[in-house]
Coordinates of N, CA and C in Angstrom, one line a residue:
M99 N 10.6 -66.6 13.1 CA 10.3 -66.3 14.5 C 11.6 -66.4 15.2
V100 N 12.4 -67.3 15.0 CA 13.8 -67.2 15.8 C 14.7 -66.1 15.7
T101 N 14.6 -65.4 14.3 CA 15.4 -64.2 14.1 C 14.8 -63.1 14.9
G102 N 13.6 -62.9 15.0 CA 12.9 -61.8 15.8 C 13.0 -61.9 17.3
Y103 N 13.1 -63.1 17.7 CA 13.5 -63.4 19.1 C 14.9 -63.0 19.4
A104 N 15.7 -63.3 18.6 CA 17.3 -63.1 18.8 C 17.3 -61.6 18.8
V105 N 16.8 -60.9 17.9 CA 16.9 -59.4 17.7 C 16.3 -58.8 18.9
A106 N 15.2 -59.2 19.4 CA 14.5 -58.5 20.5 C 15.4 -58.8 21.8
N107 N 15.9 -59.9 21.9 CA 16.8 -60.3 23.0 C 18.1 -59.5 23.0
V108 N 18.8 -59.2 21.8 CA 19.9 -58.5 21.7 C 19.6 -57.0 22.1
I109 N 18.5 -56.4 21.9 CA 18.1 -55.1 22.2 C 17.8 -55.0 23.5
I110 N 16.9 -55.9 24.0 CA 16.2 -55.6 25.4 C 17.1 -56.0 26.6
L111 N 17.9 -57.2 26.4 CA 18.7 -57.6 27.4 C 19.8 -56.6 28.0
P112 N 20.5 -55.9 27.4 CA 21.4 -55.0 27.8 C 20.7 -53.7 28.4
M113 N 19.5 -53.4 27.9 CA 18.7 -52.3 28.4 C 18.0 -52.5 29.7
S114 N 17.9 -53.9 29.9 CA 17.1 -54.2 31.2 C 17.6 -53.5 32.5
G115 N 19.0 -53.7 32.7 CA 19.7 -53.0 33.9 C 19.5 -51.6 33.9
W116 N 19.6 -50.8 32.8 CA 19.4 -49.4 32.7 C 18.0 -49.0 32.9
L117 N 17.0 -49.8 32.4 CA 15.7 -49.6 32.6 C 15.1 -49.6 34.1
G118 N 15.6 -50.8 34.7 CA 15.5 -51.2 36.1 C 16.0 -50.0 36.9
S119 N 17.1 -49.5 36.7 CA 17.6 -48.4 37.6 C 16.9 -47.1 37.2
R120 N 16.4 -46.8 36.1 CA 16.1 -45.6 35.6 C 14.6 -45.5 36.2
F121 N 13.7 -46.4 36.1 CA 12.4 -46.3 36.3 C 12.0 -47.2 37.7
G122 N 13.0 -47.9 38.2 CA 12.7 -48.7 39.4 C 12.3 -50.3 38.9
R123 N 12.9 -51.1 39.8 CA 12.7 -52.5 39.4 C 11.4 -53.2 39.5
K124 N 10.6 -52.6 40.3 CA 9.2 -53.1 40.6 C 8.3 -52.3 39.4
Q125 N 8.5 -51.2 39.1 CA 7.8 -50.7 38.0 C 8.1 -51.2 36.7
Y126 N 9.4 -51.4 36.4 CA 9.8 -52.2 35.2 C 9.3 -53.5 35.1
F127 N 9.3 -54.2 36.1 CA 8.6 -55.6 36.2 C 7.3 -55.7 35.8
I128 N 6.5 -54.8 36.6 CA 5.0 -54.7 36.5 C 4.7 -54.1 34.8
T129 N 5.5 -53.2 34.4 CA 5.2 -52.9 33.1 C 5.6 -54.0 32.0
S130 N 6.5 -54.8 32.2 CA 6.8 -55.9 31.5 C 5.8 -57.0 31.4
I131 N 5.3 -57.3 32.7 CA 4.3 -58.2 32.6 C 3.0 -57.8 32.0
I132 N 2.7 -56.4 32.1 CA 1.4 -55.9 31.4 C 1.8 -56.0 29.8
V133 N 3.0 -55.6 29.3 CA 3.2 -55.7 27.9 C 3.2 -57.2 27.3
F134 N 3.6 -58.0 28.2 CA 3.8 -59.5 27.8 C 2.2 -59.9 27.6
T135 N 1.4 -59.6 28.6 CA 0.1 -60.0 28.7 C -0.7 -59.5 27.3
I136 N -0.5 -58.3 27.1 CA -1.3 -57.6 26.0 C -0.7 -58.2 24.6
A137 N 0.7 -58.3 24.4 CA 1.2 -58.9 23.3 C 0.8 -60.3 23.2
S138 N 0.7 -61.2 24.1 CA 0.3 -62.5 24.1 C -1.1 -62.6 23.6
F139 N -2.1 -61.7 24.0 CA -3.4 -61.6 23.5 C -3.6 -61.3 22.2
L140 N -2.6 -60.4 21.8 CA -2.6 -60.0 20.3 C -2.2 -61.0 19.2
C141 N -1.1 -61.9 19.8 CA -0.6 -63.0 19.2 C -1.7 -64.0 18.8
G142 N -2.5 -64.3 19.8 CA -3.8 -65.2 19.8 C -4.6 -64.7 18.8
N143 N -4.9 -63.3 18.6 CA -5.8 -62.9 17.7 C -5.4 -62.3 16.4
A144 N -3.9 -62.6 16.2 CA -3.6 -62.2 14.9 C -4.3 -62.8 13.7
T145 N -4.5 -61.9 12.6 CA -5.3 -62.5 11.5 C -4.1 -62.8 10.3
G146 N -3.0 -62.4 10.4 CA -2.1 -62.8 9.3 C -0.6 -63.0 9.9
M147 N 0.2 -63.4 9.1 CA 1.7 -63.8 9.6 C 2.4 -62.5 9.9
D148 N 2.1 -61.4 9.2 CA 2.9 -60.2 9.4 C 2.6 -59.7 10.9
E149 N 1.3 -59.7 11.3 CA 0.7 -59.4 12.7 C 1.3 -60.3 13.6
L150 N 1.2 -61.5 13.3 CA 1.9 -62.6 14.3 C 3.4 -62.2 14.7
V151 N 4.1 -61.8 13.6 CA 5.7 -61.8 13.8 C 6.0 -60.4 14.6
V152 N 5.2 -59.3 14.4 CA 5.2 -58.1 15.0 C 4.7 -58.3 16.5
F153 N 3.9 -59.0 16.8 CA 3.3 -59.3 18.2 C 4.3 -60.2 18.9
R154 N 4.8 -61.1 18.1 CA 5.7 -62.0 18.9 C 6.9 -61.4 19.2
I155 N 7.4 -60.5 18.4 CA 8.6 -59.6 18.8 C 8.4 -58.8 20.1
L156 N 7.1 -58.3 20.2 CA 6.8 -57.7 21.4 C 6.7 -58.6 22.7
V157 N 6.2 -59.8 22.5 CA 6.4 -60.8 23.5 C 7.6 -61.1 24.1
D158 N 8.6 -61.1 23.2 CA 10.0 -61.4 23.6 C 10.7 -60.3 24.3

């Protein structure tokens, strides 16, 4: 889990500024909240470890 979290952070953190300026901060923030909520729900309903890892990367 830690590796997936680290990889997700390395990818998304540098892109956050660009995505915010490209689509607007408010739109980017709302989209991030929606994706986080859906991915958290999917983590709770995961039936296997492979699903949990993929959904957990989405949450991060």
